[in-house]
mmCIF file of C-alpha atoms in Angstrom:
data_model
loop_
_atom_site.group_PDB
_atom_site.id
_atom_site.type_symbol
_atom_site.label_atom_id
_atom_site.label_comp_id
_atom_site.label_asym_id
_atom_site.label_seq_id
_atom_site.Cartn_x
_atom_site.Cartn_y
_atom_site.Cartn_z
ATOM 1 C CA UNK U 1 -106.649 48.824 51.707
ATOM 2 C CA UNK U 2 -106.014 47.085 48.436
ATOM 3 C CA UNK U 3 -108.770 46.197 46.018
ATOM 4 C CA UNK U 4 -107.846 42.510 46.115
ATOM 5 C CA UNK U 5 -109.578 39.966 48.300
ATOM 6 C CA UNK U 6 -113.154 39.768 49.451
ATOM 7 C CA UNK U 7 -114.964 43.020 48.665
ATOM 8 C CA UNK U 8 -117.684 42.301 51.216
ATOM 9 C CA UNK U 9 -115.175 41.761 54.014
ATOM 10 C CA UNK U 10 -113.404 44.992 53.014
ATOM 11 C CA UNK U 11 -116.738 46.860 53.058
ATOM 12 C CA UNK U 12 -117.648 45.607 56.537
ATOM 13 C CA UNK U 13 -114.187 46.351 57.914
ATOM 14 C CA UNK U 14 -114.550 49.939 56.698
ATOM 15 C CA UNK U 15 -118.000 50.127 58.304
ATOM 16 C CA UNK U 16 -116.589 48.711 61.555
ATOM 17 C CA UNK U 17 -113.821 51.306 61.530
ATOM 18 C CA UNK U 18 -116.407 54.042 61.000
ATOM 19 C CA UNK U 19 -118.322 52.816 64.037
ATOM 20 C CA UNK U 20 -115.208 52.352 66.164
ATOM 21 C CA UNK U 21 -114.010 55.892 65.464
ATOM 22 C CA UNK U 22 -117.260 57.203 66.918
ATOM 23 C CA UNK U 23 -116.908 55.366 70.239
ATOM 24 C CA UNK U 24 -113.212 54.880 71.011
ATOM 25 C CA UNK U 25 -111.206 58.080 71.555
ATOM 26 C CA UNK U 26 -107.923 56.519 70.392
ATOM 27 C CA UNK U 27 -109.405 55.752 66.978
ATOM 28 C CA UNK U 28 -111.193 59.101 66.841
ATOM 29 C CA UNK U 29 -107.897 60.918 67.411
ATOM 30 C CA UNK U 30 -106.160 58.785 64.773
ATOM 31 C CA UNK U 31 -108.965 59.431 62.257
ATOM 32 C CA UNK U 32 -108.862 63.187 62.913
ATOM 33 C CA UNK U 33 -105.088 63.262 62.498
ATOM 34 C CA UNK U 34 -105.214 61.387 59.190
ATOM 35 C CA UNK U 35 -108.166 63.474 57.985
ATOM 36 C CA UNK U 36 -106.077 66.600 58.405
ATOM 37 C CA UNK U 37 -103.045 65.164 56.612
ATOM 38 C CA UNK U 38 -104.821 64.264 53.351
ATOM 39 C CA UNK U 39 -105.676 66.842 50.684
ATOM 40 C CA UNK U 40 -108.247 64.939 48.567
ATOM 41 C CA UNK U 41 -110.861 62.341 49.517
ATOM 42 C CA UNK U 42 -110.154 63.070 53.178
ATOM 43 C CA UNK U 43 -112.930 60.995 54.735
ATOM 44 C CA UNK U 44 -112.358 57.924 52.571
ATOM 45 C CA UNK U 45 -108.604 57.933 53.010
ATOM 46 C CA UNK U 46 -108.732 58.546 56.741
ATOM 47 C CA UNK U 47 -111.334 55.797 57.117
ATOM 48 C CA UNK U 48 -109.221 53.341 55.118
ATOM 49 C CA UNK U 49 -106.203 54.073 57.317
ATOM 50 C CA UNK U 50 -108.338 53.718 60.447
ATOM 51 C CA UNK U 51 -109.619 50.359 59.232
ATOM 52 C CA UNK U 52 -106.038 49.201 58.649
ATOM 53 C CA UNK U 53 -105.249 50.128 62.240
ATOM 54 C CA UNK U 54 -108.352 48.237 63.406
ATOM 55 C CA UNK U 55 -107.354 45.129 61.425
ATOM 56 C CA UNK U 56 -103.870 45.183 62.951
ATOM 57 C CA UNK U 57 -105.414 45.478 66.420
ATOM 58 C CA UNK U 58 -107.877 42.630 65.808
ATOM 59 C CA UNK U 59 -105.159 40.380 64.376
ATOM 60 C CA UNK U 60 -102.869 41.098 67.312
ATOM 61 C CA UNK U 61 -105.594 40.412 69.874
ATOM 62 C CA UNK U 62 -106.573 37.148 68.191
ATOM 63 C CA UNK U 63 -103.005 35.841 67.884
ATOM 64 C CA UNK U 64 -102.197 36.708 71.499
ATOM 65 C CA UNK U 65 -105.630 35.558 72.742
ATOM 66 C CA UNK U 66 -106.170 38.805 74.668
ATOM 67 C CA UNK U 67 -109.061 41.135 75.447
ATOM 68 C CA UNK U 68 -108.885 44.784 74.355
ATOM 69 C CA UNK U 69 -108.574 47.365 77.108
ATOM 70 C CA UNK U 70 -108.241 51.000 76.146
ATOM 71 C CA UNK U 71 -105.743 53.174 77.988
ATOM 72 C CA UNK U 72 -107.767 56.371 77.550
ATOM 73 C CA UNK U 73 -109.849 57.789 80.382
ATOM 74 C CA UNK U 74 -113.587 58.191 79.779
ATOM 75 C CA UNK U 75 -114.063 55.164 77.543
ATOM 76 C CA UNK U 76 -117.247 53.164 77.539
ATOM 77 C CA UNK U 77 -116.748 50.065 79.661
#
């Protein structure tokens, strides 16, 4: 995520991504994959990439006026 724009919004999107990765297996898998790919600042970089994925998902759901349903088995309903 770039350093331009609202720093408070950026902070809360990162925090939301951190929470989402703990509860949704799809995001947990993505975070783990990105964590393994990076050599320095693993947690921060993987969390930033996870938050970008979350923002794309939120934007897509809002533009299409849809509700999120995960495809993974064992999710919290």
